[in-house]
Amino acid sequence: MAEEAAVSEAAFSLQSITITDEAKDDYQYEEVSADDEISLHEDDEDLSKALQNVQEQTENARVLALQSVLTSKKSVSETPQAMDDFFCNFLVRLGMSRTLDCFQTEWYELIERGLLTVEAAGLVPDVYTRNQQLEAENVSLKKDLENYKHSVNKKEEALLKMQRERDFHRMHHNRVVQEKNRLISDMKRLKAHYASYEPVLKQLSEKYQNSLTQKMLTSLERDKAMGQVTGLQAALESLESGYNKQIPETKGHDCTRKKGFEGPTQKALREARQQKFHVVASSSCGPDDDAEKKKSRRDLKDSEFPVDAEGIPYLEQAKEHTQPLKSGQYQLSSILKVHDFAVSCLAVHPQKKIVLSGGDDRLWKTWGFPDGNILLTGEGHTDWLSGCCFRPSGTQLVTSSGDTTVRIWDLSRRGCILTLRGHSRAVRGCSWHSCGDFVASASTDGTSKIWDVNSERCRYTLRGHEDSVNSIEFLPFSSTVLTSSADKTLSLWDVRTGLRVYTFQGHVHSCNHATFNKKGDTIASCDSSGVMKLWDMRKLLPVVSIDAGPHPANQVSFHRSGGLVALASSEGSVKVLCLAVGQLSILRGPGVEVRCVRFHSQDYLLSAGADGRVCIWTWAQ
C-alpha cells in the first residue's frame, strides 16, 4: 500500500493557479458566425462535396487528438481521482443507491474510528481513467462511423441515380444522332430525287409557255383572218352591187381605213405596204432581198394626219361603259410576281384579257389576266423601260426606254420591227394615236417627238418646255397631244403643225403625269408633292385640287366611267378619288413604292410597285 501511494503521489499533484484580469488582453478571440454551417443541405449534396466533408471531419478529429495530447503535457496536471470518489461514482452510474449508502456509512465509520485513512486507501490507478476515456472516445468514434456510413450510402444512391440518368441521356443522344443521320440521308435522297425531276419540270414549263404563246398568236391570226374574210365578203357584195367600197383590213380604232378619212396619200401608202408585203412573201432568201426591201422602203411616204372629227367615233360604245359604279370599294384580290425589278409601266390590251408591263429589268412582258401567265417576253432595250402602249388594233406595241430609243414590236413576229432614234436623253413616256399611224414620245431632254410609223421618221419635234417632259398622251380621235413637264406645267399641242395650243399652270412642283378621261373633256395631273388636279378641257381651268401628299405621286388613271381617278403614291399606297361624293380612299398593298396604276375593264384596278409585283384590286360592293 505504501508503494502504490508513493507512485500515485509521484504521478499526480494538485496546484493552485490564479488567473488575473490582464490575461484577457493577451488572447485575441475570433468571432464565429452563427450562420456558419459545415454540412450542406440534402438537396445540394453531391459525391465530391460528401468526400470533401469526410476529409474535413477527419482533419478536425486529428486536430482535436493533437490538442488533447498537447493539453496533457501542460504544467497543470489533472488531480487523480480518490478511491472513495471512484466507488461512489461507480455506484451512482449503476444506480445502486442502497449499496452507496451502506458504503458511505461504513467508509466514514472506519475513518472516524481511525481504522482507515484517505492516504491508506490510495488513488485510482491511471489505467482505469484511461480506459474510461478510451471507452468514451470509442463510443464517439462509433457514432461518427455510423454517420459516415449513412452519408456514404446516400452518396452511393445519388451516384447510382446520376449514372442511370447519364445512361438514359446517353441513349437518348445516340437515338437523336441516329434520327439526325436518317433525316440527313432522307434529305439528300429527296434532293437527288428533286434534281432528277427539275429538268423535266423546266421542260414542261417551257412547253406550257410556248403553248400559251402559240394560243395567243393563233387567236390573233384568227381575228386577222376573220377581218379579212369580212372585208372580202363586203368587197364581193360591193362588186356585185356595183359600188366601189373600201375593204377594211383590221379591226379596232383604225380611222385611216375608213373612206371618209382616207386621202390620196393614205391610199398610196396602203398600196405601197401591200406591194412591200407581196415582195417579201414572194421572194426567196438570196442576195436580192436587201435591194427589194430598200426599194419598197423608198416607196413609203408620210402619213396624213387625220382630221378632227366633230364627234367621237364609237361614242355609243363608250356610253355603255360610262354608267356609274354601284357603291363599294376596291379590295386586294391577288399579287403577281411579274418582273425581277421595279415595274415602271402598265398597258391593257384593247380587245383581249392581256396586260403589258415593262420594268427596270429592261424587259417587257405580256401576261394573261388575271392568272398572270407569261405569254411573251421582249428584250432589246439596253436600259430601263419607262413606258409602253398597245396599238389600237392590238397587233403591235410600242415601248420607250432610258436608252434614248423608242421601239415598235410586232406580236405575231415576236420581235422588234422598228427602232426610232432621235432623243438625246432618256425617253420618259410614249403613246399611240388612235389611228395607229403615229407614235408620240417624251424625253428628259425637254422635247417631245411625233413619229410616223409608216415612213419611219420623226414628223415634228415639240419644243417649249423648260425642263424634262415626263409624260405624253394623245387625245382620242384627234390631232391633239397632252404633255406634262418638270417645269410645273401641262401643255396641249397640235401635232399637225407642231405648235403649242395652250399651257395649264397651277402646280407648284414638278408634274409627273397627266391623262385624259375616256370622253376627252377632263384632264387629271399629279406632281412630285402628291397634289392631284382635275382640269376642264372646255373651260381650260382647274376644277378640283386634292392634296394627297406629302409623298410624290407617280401616275394617275381614269376609270372608263369617268367617276373614279386612281393615284399611284410613293408612300406605298393607291389612292382612289370618287368624283361623285368627293371621297378619297386609300388602298394599301405590300407597302413598297407604287410606280404605275391602271384600270382594267369595269371592276378591276392594277397597280405595280418597286418590288416587281403587280397587285390586282377587285371592286366589292
Coordinates of C-alpha atoms in Angstrom, one line a residue:
M1 CA 0.0 0.0 0.0
A2 CA 2.8 2.4 0.8
E3 CA 4.4 1.8 -2.6
E4 CA 1.2 2.4 -4.5
A5 CA 0.6 5.6 -2.6
A6 CA 4.1 6.8 -3.4
V7 CA 3.6 6.0 -7.2
S8 CA 0.2 7.8 -7.2
E9 CA 1.7 10.9 -5.4
A10 CA 4.6 10.9 -7.9
A11 CA 2.2 10.8 -11.0
F12 CA -0.4 13.4 -9.9
S13 CA -0.3 16.6 -8.0
L14 CA -2.8 19.4 -7.3
Q15 CA -1.7 23.0 -7.9
S16 CA -3.5 26.3 -7.3
I17 CA -3.3 28.8 -10.2
T18 CA -4.6 32.4 -10.0
I19 CA -5.9 33.9 -13.3
T20 CA -5.6 37.7 -13.4
D21 CA -7.6 40.2 -15.4
E22 CA -4.6 41.0 -17.6
A23 CA -4.8 37.6 -19.2
K24 CA -7.9 38.7 -21.0
D25 CA -5.9 41.2 -23.1
D26 CA -3.3 38.6 -24.0
Y27 CA -5.6 36.4 -26.1
Q28 CA -7.4 37.6 -29.2
Y29 CA -10.8 35.9 -29.7
E30 CA -12.2 35.3 -33.2
E31 CA -15.9 35.9 -33.8
V32 CA -17.7 32.8 -35.1
S33 CA -20.7 33.5 -37.4
A34 CA -23.9 31.8 -36.4
D35 CA -24.7 31.0 -40.0
D36 CA -21.5 29.1 -40.5
E37 CA -22.6 25.5 -41.1
I38 CA -20.2 22.8 -42.2
S39 CA -22.8 20.4 -43.5
L40 CA -24.7 21.1 -46.7
H41 CA -28.4 20.7 -47.4
E42 CA -29.6 17.4 -48.5
D43 CA -30.7 18.7 -51.9
D44 CA -27.3 20.4 -52.6
E45 CA -25.1 17.4 -51.7
D46 CA -23.2 15.5 -54.3
L47 CA -20.4 12.9 -54.2
S48 CA -17.5 15.4 -54.4
K49 CA -18.8 17.5 -51.6
A50 CA -19.5 14.5 -49.4
L51 CA -15.9 13.3 -49.9
Q52 CA -14.6 16.8 -49.1
N53 CA -16.8 16.9 -45.9
V54 CA -15.5 13.5 -44.8
Q55 CA -11.9 14.7 -45.3
E56 CA -12.6 17.9 -43.3
Q57 CA -14.1 16.0 -40.4
T58 CA -11.1 13.6 -40.4
E59 CA -8.8 16.5 -40.3
N60 CA -10.8 18.1 -37.4
A61 CA -10.6 14.8 -35.5
R62 CA -6.8 14.8 -35.9
V63 CA -6.6 18.3 -34.7
L64 CA -8.6 17.5 -31.6
A65 CA -6.4 14.5 -30.9
L66 CA -3.4 16.6 -31.2
Q67 CA -4.8 19.3 -28.9
S68 CA -5.6 16.6 -26.3
V69 CA -2.0 15.4 -26.4
L70 CA -0.7 18.9 -26.0
T71 CA -3.0 19.7 -23.1
S72 CA -1.9 16.6 -21.3
K73 CA 1.7 17.9 -21.4
K74 CA 0.9 21.2 -19.8
S75 CA 2.4 22.1 -16.4
V76 CA -1.0 22.0 -14.8
S77 CA -1.9 18.3 -14.4
E78 CA -5.2 16.8 -13.6
T79 CA -5.7 15.5 -10.0
P80 CA -6.2 11.7 -9.8
Q81 CA -9.5 10.5 -8.5
A82 CA -9.6 9.2 -5.0
M83 CA -10.7 5.6 -4.3
D84 CA -13.9 6.6 -2.4
D85 CA -14.9 9.0 -5.1
F86 CA -14.3 6.4 -7.7
F87 CA -16.6 3.8 -5.9
C88 CA -19.3 6.5 -5.3
N89 CA -19.3 7.5 -8.9
F90 CA -19.3 3.9 -10.0
L91 CA -22.4 3.1 -7.8
V92 CA -24.2 6.2 -8.9
R93 CA -23.7 5.3 -12.5
L94 CA -25.1 1.9 -11.9
G95 CA -28.0 3.2 -9.8
M96 CA -27.1 1.2 -6.7
S97 CA -28.3 3.8 -4.2
R98 CA -28.7 1.4 -1.2
T99 CA -25.3 -0.1 -1.7
L100 CA -23.9 3.5 -2.0
D101 CA -25.5 4.4 1.4
C102 CA -24.0 1.3 3.0
F103 CA -20.6 2.1 1.5
Q104 CA -20.6 5.7 2.6
T105 CA -21.8 4.8 6.2
E106 CA -19.2 2.1 6.7
W107 CA -16.4 4.2 5.0
Y108 CA -16.9 7.2 7.2
E109 CA -17.3 5.0 10.4
L110 CA -13.9 3.5 9.7
I111 CA -12.4 6.9 9.2
E112 CA -13.9 8.1 12.4
R113 CA -12.6 5.2 14.4
G114 CA -9.2 5.7 12.9
L115 CA -9.1 2.3 11.4
L116 CA -8.7 3.8 7.8
T117 CA -7.2 6.9 6.4
V118 CA -7.5 8.5 3.0
E119 CA -3.9 8.2 2.3
A120 CA -4.0 4.5 3.1
A121 CA -6.9 4.0 0.7
G122 CA -4.9 5.4 -2.2
L123 CA -5.9 6.7 -5.5
V124 CA -7.5 5.1 -8.5
P125 CA -4.8 3.9 -11.0
D126 CA -4.4 5.7 -14.4
V127 CA -5.3 2.6 -16.3
Y128 CA -8.9 2.8 -15.2
T129 CA -9.2 6.5 -16.0
R130 CA -7.6 5.9 -19.3
N131 CA -9.9 3.0 -20.1
Q132 CA -12.9 5.3 -19.4
Q133 CA -11.6 7.9 -21.7
L134 CA -10.9 5.4 -24.4
E135 CA -14.3 3.9 -24.0
A136 CA -15.9 7.4 -24.4
E137 CA -13.8 8.1 -27.5
N138 CA -14.7 4.6 -28.8
V139 CA -18.4 5.4 -28.4
S140 CA -17.9 8.8 -30.1
L141 CA -16.0 7.2 -33.0
K142 CA -18.7 4.6 -33.5
K143 CA -21.2 7.3 -33.8
D144 CA -19.1 9.1 -36.3
L145 CA -18.6 5.9 -38.2
E146 CA -22.3 5.3 -38.3
N147 CA -22.8 8.9 -39.6
Y148 CA -20.1 8.4 -42.2
K149 CA -21.7 5.1 -43.3
H150 CA -25.1 6.7 -43.6
S151 CA -23.6 9.6 -45.6
V152 CA -21.7 7.2 -47.9
N153 CA -24.8 5.2 -48.5
K154 CA -26.7 8.3 -49.5
K155 CA -23.9 9.3 -51.9
E156 CA -23.8 5.9 -53.4
E157 CA -27.5 6.1 -54.1
A158 CA -27.1 9.6 -55.6
L159 CA -24.2 8.2 -57.7
L160 CA -26.2 5.3 -59.0
K161 CA -29.1 7.7 -59.8
M162 CA -26.8 10.0 -61.7
Q163 CA -25.3 7.1 -63.5
R164 CA -28.7 5.9 -64.5
E165 CA -29.6 9.4 -65.7
R166 CA -26.3 9.6 -67.6
D167 CA -27.0 6.3 -69.3
F168 CA -30.5 7.5 -70.2
H169 CA -29.3 10.8 -71.7
R170 CA -26.5 9.0 -73.5
M171 CA -29.0 6.6 -75.0
H172 CA -31.3 9.5 -75.9
H173 CA -28.4 11.3 -77.5
N174 CA -27.5 8.3 -79.6
R175 CA -31.1 8.0 -80.7
V176 CA -31.2 11.7 -81.7
V177 CA -28.0 11.3 -83.6
Q178 CA -29.4 8.3 -85.4
E179 CA -32.6 10.2 -86.2
K180 CA -30.5 13.2 -87.4
N181 CA -28.4 11.0 -89.7
R182 CA -31.5 9.3 -91.0
L183 CA -33.1 12.7 -91.8
I184 CA -29.9 13.9 -93.5
S185 CA -29.9 10.8 -95.7
D186 CA -33.6 11.3 -96.5
M187 CA -32.9 15.0 -97.4
K188 CA -30.1 14.0 -99.7
R189 CA -32.2 11.4 -101.3
L190 CA -35.1 13.8 -101.8
K191 CA -32.7 16.5 -103.2
A192 CA -31.4 13.9 -105.6
H193 CA -34.9 12.9 -106.5
Y194 CA -36.0 16.5 -107.0
A195 CA -32.9 17.2 -109.1
S196 CA -33.9 14.3 -111.4
Y197 CA -37.3 15.9 -111.9
E198 CA -36.1 19.5 -112.2
P199 CA -35.1 19.3 -115.9
V200 CA -38.5 17.6 -116.7
L201 CA -40.3 20.4 -114.8
K202 CA -38.3 23.1 -116.6
Q203 CA -39.0 21.4 -120.0
L204 CA -42.7 21.2 -119.2
S205 CA -42.8 24.8 -118.1
E206 CA -41.2 25.9 -121.4
K207 CA -43.7 23.8 -123.3
Y208 CA -46.5 25.4 -121.4
Q209 CA -45.2 28.9 -122.1
N210 CA -44.8 28.1 -125.7
S211 CA -48.3 26.7 -125.9
L212 CA -49.7 29.8 -124.3
T213 CA -47.8 31.9 -126.8
Q214 CA -49.0 29.8 -129.7
K215 CA -52.5 30.1 -128.4
M216 CA -52.3 33.9 -128.3
L217 CA -50.7 34.1 -131.8
T218 CA -53.3 31.7 -133.2
S219 CA -56.1 33.9 -131.7
L220 CA -54.5 37.0 -133.3
E221 CA -54.2 35.2 -136.6
R222 CA -57.8 34.0 -136.3
D223 CA -59.0 37.6 -135.7
K224 CA -57.0 38.8 -138.6
A225 CA -58.3 36.1 -140.9
M226 CA -61.9 36.9 -139.7
G227 CA -61.3 40.5 -140.6
Q228 CA -60.0 39.6 -144.0
V229 CA -62.9 37.3 -144.6
T230 CA -65.4 40.0 -143.6
G231 CA -63.6 42.5 -145.8
L232 CA -63.6 40.1 -148.8
Q233 CA -67.3 39.4 -148.3
A234 CA -68.0 43.2 -148.1
A235 CA -65.9 43.7 -151.3
L236 CA -67.7 40.9 -153.1
E237 CA -71.1 42.4 -152.1
S238 CA -70.0 45.8 -153.3
L239 CA -68.7 44.4 -156.6
E240 CA -72.0 42.6 -157.1
S241 CA -74.0 45.7 -156.3
G242 CA -71.8 47.9 -158.4
Y243 CA -70.4 50.0 -155.6
N244 CA -66.7 50.7 -155.1
K245 CA -66.5 50.2 -151.3
Q246 CA -63.2 50.3 -149.3
I247 CA -62.2 47.0 -147.8
P248 CA -61.3 47.2 -144.0
E249 CA -58.2 45.2 -143.3
T250 CA -58.0 45.3 -139.5
K251 CA -60.3 45.7 -136.6
G252 CA -60.2 48.3 -133.9
H253 CA -59.9 52.1 -133.9
D254 CA -58.1 52.4 -137.2
C255 CA -59.7 55.6 -138.6
T256 CA -57.5 55.7 -141.7
R257 CA -59.2 52.6 -143.1
K258 CA -62.5 54.5 -143.4
K259 CA -63.3 56.1 -146.7
G260 CA -64.1 59.4 -145.1
F261 CA -60.6 59.7 -143.6
E262 CA -58.5 58.2 -146.5
G263 CA -56.9 60.6 -148.9
P264 CA -54.6 60.1 -151.8
T265 CA -51.5 59.8 -149.6
Q266 CA -53.1 57.2 -147.4
K267 CA -54.2 55.3 -150.5
A268 CA -50.7 55.4 -151.9
L269 CA -49.2 54.2 -148.6
R270 CA -51.7 51.3 -148.4
E271 CA -50.8 50.2 -151.9
A272 CA -47.1 50.5 -151.1
R273 CA -47.5 48.4 -148.0
Q274 CA -49.4 45.7 -149.9
Q275 CA -46.6 45.7 -152.5
K276 CA -43.9 45.5 -149.8
F277 CA -45.6 42.5 -148.2
H278 CA -46.1 40.9 -151.6
V279 CA -42.4 41.3 -152.4
V280 CA -41.3 39.9 -149.0
A281 CA -43.6 37.0 -149.2
S282 CA -42.8 36.0 -152.8
S283 CA -39.0 36.5 -152.7
S284 CA -36.7 33.7 -151.5
C285 CA -33.6 34.0 -149.3
G286 CA -31.0 35.4 -151.7
P287 CA -28.8 38.4 -152.3
D288 CA -31.6 40.4 -153.9
D289 CA -33.6 40.6 -150.6
D290 CA -31.9 43.7 -149.2
A291 CA -32.4 45.5 -152.5
E292 CA -36.0 44.7 -152.7
K293 CA -36.5 45.8 -149.1
K294 CA -34.7 49.1 -149.7
K295 CA -36.7 49.7 -152.8
S296 CA -40.0 49.1 -151.0
R297 CA -38.9 51.3 -148.2
R298 CA -38.2 54.2 -150.6
D299 CA -41.7 53.8 -151.9
L300 CA -43.2 54.6 -148.4
K301 CA -44.5 58.1 -147.9
D302 CA -45.5 60.2 -144.9
S303 CA -48.9 59.6 -143.5
E304 CA -51.5 62.3 -143.4
F305 CA -52.7 63.5 -140.0
P306 CA -56.4 62.7 -139.5
V307 CA -58.9 65.5 -139.5
D308 CA -60.5 66.1 -136.1
A309 CA -64.0 64.6 -136.1
E310 CA -66.9 66.6 -134.8
G311 CA -68.0 63.8 -132.6
I312 CA -66.0 61.0 -131.0
P313 CA -66.3 57.7 -133.0
Y314 CA -67.7 54.7 -131.2
L315 CA -69.5 57.1 -128.8
E316 CA -72.3 54.7 -128.3
Q317 CA -69.8 52.0 -127.3
A318 CA -68.2 54.5 -124.9
K319 CA -71.6 55.3 -123.3
E320 CA -72.1 51.7 -122.4
H321 CA -69.1 52.0 -120.0
T322 CA -69.9 55.4 -118.5
Q323 CA -72.5 54.0 -116.2
P324 CA -71.7 55.0 -112.6
L325 CA -70.4 52.2 -110.4
K326 CA -72.5 51.0 -107.5
S327 CA -71.5 51.8 -104.0
G328 CA -68.5 49.7 -102.8
Q329 CA -64.7 49.8 -102.6
Y330 CA -61.7 48.1 -104.0
Q331 CA -60.2 45.1 -102.2
L332 CA -56.9 43.3 -102.8
S333 CA -57.6 40.0 -104.6
S334 CA -54.2 38.8 -105.7
I335 CA -50.5 39.7 -106.1
L336 CA -48.5 38.6 -109.1
K337 CA -44.7 38.5 -109.4
V338 CA -44.0 39.6 -113.0
H339 CA -40.6 41.3 -113.0
D340 CA -37.4 40.8 -111.1
F341 CA -37.0 44.6 -110.6
A342 CA -39.4 47.6 -110.4
V343 CA -42.3 47.8 -112.7
S344 CA -42.5 51.2 -114.4
C345 CA -45.4 51.0 -116.8
L346 CA -48.6 49.1 -117.5
A347 CA -50.9 48.8 -120.5
V348 CA -54.2 46.9 -121.2
H349 CA -54.9 45.2 -124.5
P350 CA -57.8 46.9 -126.3
Q351 CA -59.6 43.6 -127.2
K352 CA -58.3 40.7 -125.1
K353 CA -57.6 40.0 -121.4
I354 CA -53.9 40.6 -121.8
V355 CA -51.8 43.1 -119.8
L356 CA -48.4 44.6 -120.9
S357 CA -45.8 45.6 -118.4
G358 CA -42.3 47.0 -118.5
G359 CA -39.7 47.3 -115.8
D360 CA -36.2 48.2 -114.7
D361 CA -35.0 44.7 -115.8
R362 CA -35.0 46.0 -119.5
L363 CA -37.8 43.6 -120.4
W364 CA -41.4 43.9 -121.4
K365 CA -43.9 41.1 -120.8
T366 CA -47.4 40.3 -121.9
W367 CA -49.3 38.1 -119.4
G368 CA -52.8 36.8 -119.1
F369 CA -55.3 38.5 -116.8
P370 CA -56.0 37.6 -114.1
D371 CA -53.9 34.4 -113.8
G372 CA -50.6 36.1 -114.6
N373 CA -49.3 33.5 -117.1
I374 CA -46.5 35.0 -119.1
L375 CA -47.3 35.0 -122.8
L376 CA -44.5 36.9 -124.4
T377 CA -41.2 38.5 -123.2
G378 CA -39.4 41.1 -125.3
E379 CA -35.7 42.1 -124.8
G380 CA -33.7 44.5 -126.8
H381 CA -33.5 47.7 -124.8
T382 CA -30.3 48.4 -123.1
D383 CA -31.8 50.4 -120.2
W384 CA -34.9 50.5 -118.0
L385 CA -38.3 50.7 -119.7
S386 CA -40.3 53.9 -119.0
G387 CA -43.5 53.5 -121.0
C388 CA -45.5 51.0 -123.0
C389 CA -48.7 51.1 -125.1
F390 CA -50.7 48.8 -127.4
R391 CA -51.6 49.7 -130.9
P392 CA -55.3 50.3 -131.2
S393 CA -55.6 47.2 -133.3
G394 CA -53.8 45.1 -130.7
T395 CA -51.3 43.5 -133.0
Q396 CA -48.3 45.7 -132.1
L397 CA -46.9 47.6 -129.2
V398 CA -44.5 50.5 -128.5
T399 CA -42.0 50.8 -125.7
S400 CA -39.8 53.7 -124.5
S401 CA -36.6 53.3 -122.6
G402 CA -33.8 55.1 -120.8
D403 CA -31.5 54.2 -123.6
T404 CA -33.0 57.2 -125.6
T405 CA -34.9 54.9 -128.1
V406 CA -38.5 54.1 -128.9
R407 CA -39.1 50.6 -130.2
I408 CA -42.1 49.1 -132.1
W409 CA -42.7 45.4 -131.6
D410 CA -44.9 43.0 -133.7
L411 CA -46.7 40.4 -131.6
S412 CA -47.1 37.9 -134.5
R413 CA -43.4 38.1 -135.4
R414 CA -42.4 38.2 -131.7
G415 CA -39.7 40.8 -132.3
C416 CA -38.8 44.4 -132.8
I417 CA -39.7 45.7 -136.3
L418 CA -38.7 49.4 -135.9
T419 CA -36.4 51.4 -133.6
L420 CA -36.9 55.2 -133.5
R421 CA -33.8 57.2 -132.5
G422 CA -33.6 61.0 -132.1
H423 CA -33.8 61.9 -128.4
S424 CA -30.5 62.9 -126.7
R425 CA -31.6 61.7 -123.3
A426 CA -33.8 59.1 -121.6
V427 CA -37.3 58.7 -123.0
R428 CA -39.9 59.1 -120.2
G429 CA -43.1 58.0 -122.0
C430 CA -44.8 57.0 -125.2
S431 CA -48.4 57.0 -126.7
W432 CA -50.0 55.6 -129.8
H433 CA -52.5 57.5 -131.8
S434 CA -56.0 56.0 -132.2
C435 CA -55.5 55.8 -136.0
G436 CA -52.4 53.6 -135.5
D437 CA -50.1 55.6 -137.8
F438 CA -48.4 57.9 -135.3
V439 CA -46.4 57.5 -132.1
A440 CA -45.6 60.2 -129.6
S441 CA -42.6 60.2 -127.2
A442 CA -41.5 62.5 -124.3
S443 CA -37.9 62.8 -123.1
T444 CA -35.8 64.3 -120.4
D445 CA -34.1 66.4 -123.0
G446 CA -37.1 68.8 -122.8
T447 CA -38.6 67.8 -126.1
S448 CA -41.4 65.6 -127.4
K449 CA -41.5 63.9 -130.8
I450 CA -44.2 62.8 -133.2
W451 CA -43.1 59.7 -135.2
D452 CA -44.7 58.5 -138.4
V453 CA -44.8 54.7 -138.2
N454 CA -45.3 54.3 -142.0
S455 CA -42.4 56.5 -143.1
E456 CA -40.4 55.5 -140.0
R457 CA -39.2 59.1 -139.3
C458 CA -39.9 62.0 -136.9
R459 CA -42.5 64.3 -138.3
Y460 CA -42.3 67.0 -135.6
T461 CA -40.3 67.9 -132.5
L462 CA -42.3 69.7 -129.9
R463 CA -40.2 72.3 -128.1
G464 CA -41.4 74.7 -125.5
H465 CA -41.0 73.1 -122.1
E466 CA -38.1 74.4 -119.9
D467 CA -37.4 71.1 -118.2
S468 CA -37.8 67.3 -118.6
V469 CA -41.1 66.2 -120.3
N470 CA -42.3 63.4 -118.0
S471 CA -45.4 62.1 -119.9
I472 CA -47.3 62.4 -123.2
E473 CA -50.7 61.2 -124.4
F474 CA -52.9 61.6 -127.5
L475 CA -56.4 62.9 -127.1
P476 CA -58.5 60.1 -128.6
F477 CA -59.6 60.6 -132.2
S478 CA -57.9 64.0 -132.6
S479 CA -54.7 65.7 -133.6
T480 CA -54.1 67.0 -130.0
V481 CA -51.4 65.7 -127.7
L482 CA -51.0 66.4 -123.9
T483 CA -47.6 66.7 -122.2
S484 CA -46.6 67.2 -118.5
S485 CA -43.2 68.6 -117.6
A486 CA -40.9 69.1 -114.6
D487 CA -41.3 72.9 -115.3
K488 CA -44.7 72.6 -113.3
T489 CA -46.9 73.0 -116.4
L490 CA -49.1 71.0 -118.7
S491 CA -49.3 71.7 -122.5
L492 CA -51.7 70.9 -125.3
W493 CA -50.1 70.6 -128.8
D494 CA -51.4 70.4 -132.4
V495 CA -49.4 67.5 -134.0
R496 CA -50.4 68.8 -137.5
T497 CA -48.3 71.9 -137.0
G498 CA -46.1 71.0 -134.1
L499 CA -47.2 74.1 -132.2
R500 CA -48.3 74.5 -128.6
V501 CA -52.0 75.4 -128.3
Y502 CA -52.4 76.0 -124.6
T503 CA -50.5 75.8 -121.3
F504 CA -52.0 74.8 -117.9
Q505 CA -50.4 76.4 -114.9
G506 CA -51.2 75.7 -111.3
H507 CA -48.8 73.1 -110.0
V508 CA -46.1 74.3 -107.6
H509 CA -43.9 71.3 -108.1
S510 CA -42.8 69.1 -111.0
C511 CA -45.6 67.4 -112.9
N512 CA -45.0 63.7 -113.1
H513 CA -48.0 62.5 -115.2
A514 CA -51.2 63.7 -117.0
T515 CA -54.0 61.8 -118.8
F516 CA -57.4 62.3 -120.4
N517 CA -60.7 60.6 -119.4
K518 CA -62.5 58.4 -122.0
K519 CA -64.8 61.3 -123.1
G520 CA -61.8 63.6 -123.5
D521 CA -63.4 66.5 -121.6
T522 CA -61.3 66.2 -118.4
I523 CA -57.6 66.1 -117.6
A524 CA -56.1 64.6 -114.5
S525 CA -52.5 65.5 -113.4
C526 CA -50.2 64.9 -110.4
D527 CA -46.9 66.3 -109.2
S528 CA -44.0 65.4 -107.0
S529 CA -45.6 66.8 -103.8
G530 CA -48.6 64.4 -104.1
V531 CA -51.1 67.1 -105.4
M532 CA -53.7 65.9 -107.9
K533 CA -55.6 68.3 -110.1
L534 CA -58.5 67.9 -112.5
W535 CA -58.8 70.3 -115.4
D536 CA -61.8 71.2 -117.6
M537 CA -60.9 70.9 -121.3
R538 CA -63.7 73.2 -122.4
K539 CA -63.1 76.0 -120.0
L540 CA -59.3 75.3 -119.7
L541 CA -59.5 75.8 -115.9
P542 CA -58.8 73.6 -112.9
V543 CA -61.9 72.3 -111.2
V544 CA -60.6 70.0 -108.5
S545 CA -57.4 70.0 -106.4
I546 CA -56.6 67.2 -104.0
D547 CA -53.6 67.2 -101.7
A548 CA -52.7 63.5 -101.3
G549 CA -49.1 64.3 -100.2
P550 CA -46.5 64.8 -98.9
H551 CA -45.1 61.8 -100.8
P552 CA -44.7 62.2 -104.6
A553 CA -47.5 61.0 -106.9
N554 CA -46.1 59.0 -109.8
Q555 CA -49.1 58.3 -112.1
V556 CA -52.9 58.9 -112.5
S557 CA -55.5 57.0 -114.3
F558 CA -59.2 57.4 -115.1
H559 CA -61.9 54.7 -114.8
R560 CA -63.7 54.1 -118.0
S561 CA -66.9 55.6 -116.4
G562 CA -65.0 58.8 -115.5
G563 CA -66.3 58.7 -112.0
L564 CA -63.1 57.4 -110.4
V565 CA -59.5 58.6 -110.5
A566 CA -56.6 56.4 -109.2
L567 CA -53.3 57.8 -108.0
A568 CA -50.0 55.9 -107.6
S569 CA -48.2 57.2 -104.5
S570 CA -44.6 56.7 -103.4
E571 CA -45.7 56.0 -99.9
G572 CA -46.7 52.5 -100.9
S573 CA -50.4 53.0 -101.4
V574 CA -53.0 53.6 -104.2
K575 CA -55.4 56.5 -103.6
V576 CA -58.8 56.4 -105.4
L577 CA -60.9 59.6 -105.7
C578 CA -64.7 59.2 -106.2
L579 CA -65.8 62.3 -108.0
A580 CA -69.5 61.9 -107.2
V581 CA -69.0 62.2 -103.5
G582 CA -65.5 63.7 -103.3
Q583 CA -64.2 60.9 -101.1
L584 CA -60.6 59.8 -101.2
S585 CA -59.9 56.2 -100.2
I586 CA -56.5 54.7 -99.6
L587 CA -55.6 51.1 -100.8
R588 CA -52.6 49.7 -99.0
G589 CA -50.8 46.7 -100.5
P590 CA -47.3 45.3 -100.0
G591 CA -46.0 48.7 -98.7
V592 CA -43.4 49.5 -101.4
E593 CA -43.4 52.5 -103.7
V594 CA -46.2 52.3 -106.3
R595 CA -44.9 53.3 -109.7
C596 CA -47.9 52.9 -112.0
V597 CA -51.6 52.3 -111.9
R598 CA -54.2 51.3 -114.5
F599 CA -57.9 50.4 -114.5
H600 CA -58.8 47.1 -116.2
S601 CA -62.4 46.6 -117.5
Q602 CA -65.2 47.7 -115.2
D603 CA -64.3 46.1 -111.9
Y604 CA -60.5 45.7 -111.7
L605 CA -57.6 48.0 -110.8
L606 CA -54.0 47.2 -111.4
S607 CA -51.0 48.7 -109.5
A608 CA -47.3 47.9 -109.9
G609 CA -44.5 48.8 -107.5
A610 CA -40.8 48.9 -107.0
D611 CA -40.6 45.2 -105.9
G612 CA -41.6 43.8 -109.4
R613 CA -45.1 42.7 -108.3
V614 CA -48.5 43.7 -109.7
C615 CA -51.5 44.0 -107.3
I616 CA -54.9 43.2 -108.6
W617 CA -57.8 45.0 -106.8
T618 CA -61.4 44.0 -107.3
W619 CA -64.4 46.2 -106.8
A620 CA -66.5 44.8 -104.0
Q621 CA -70.0 46.0 -103.1

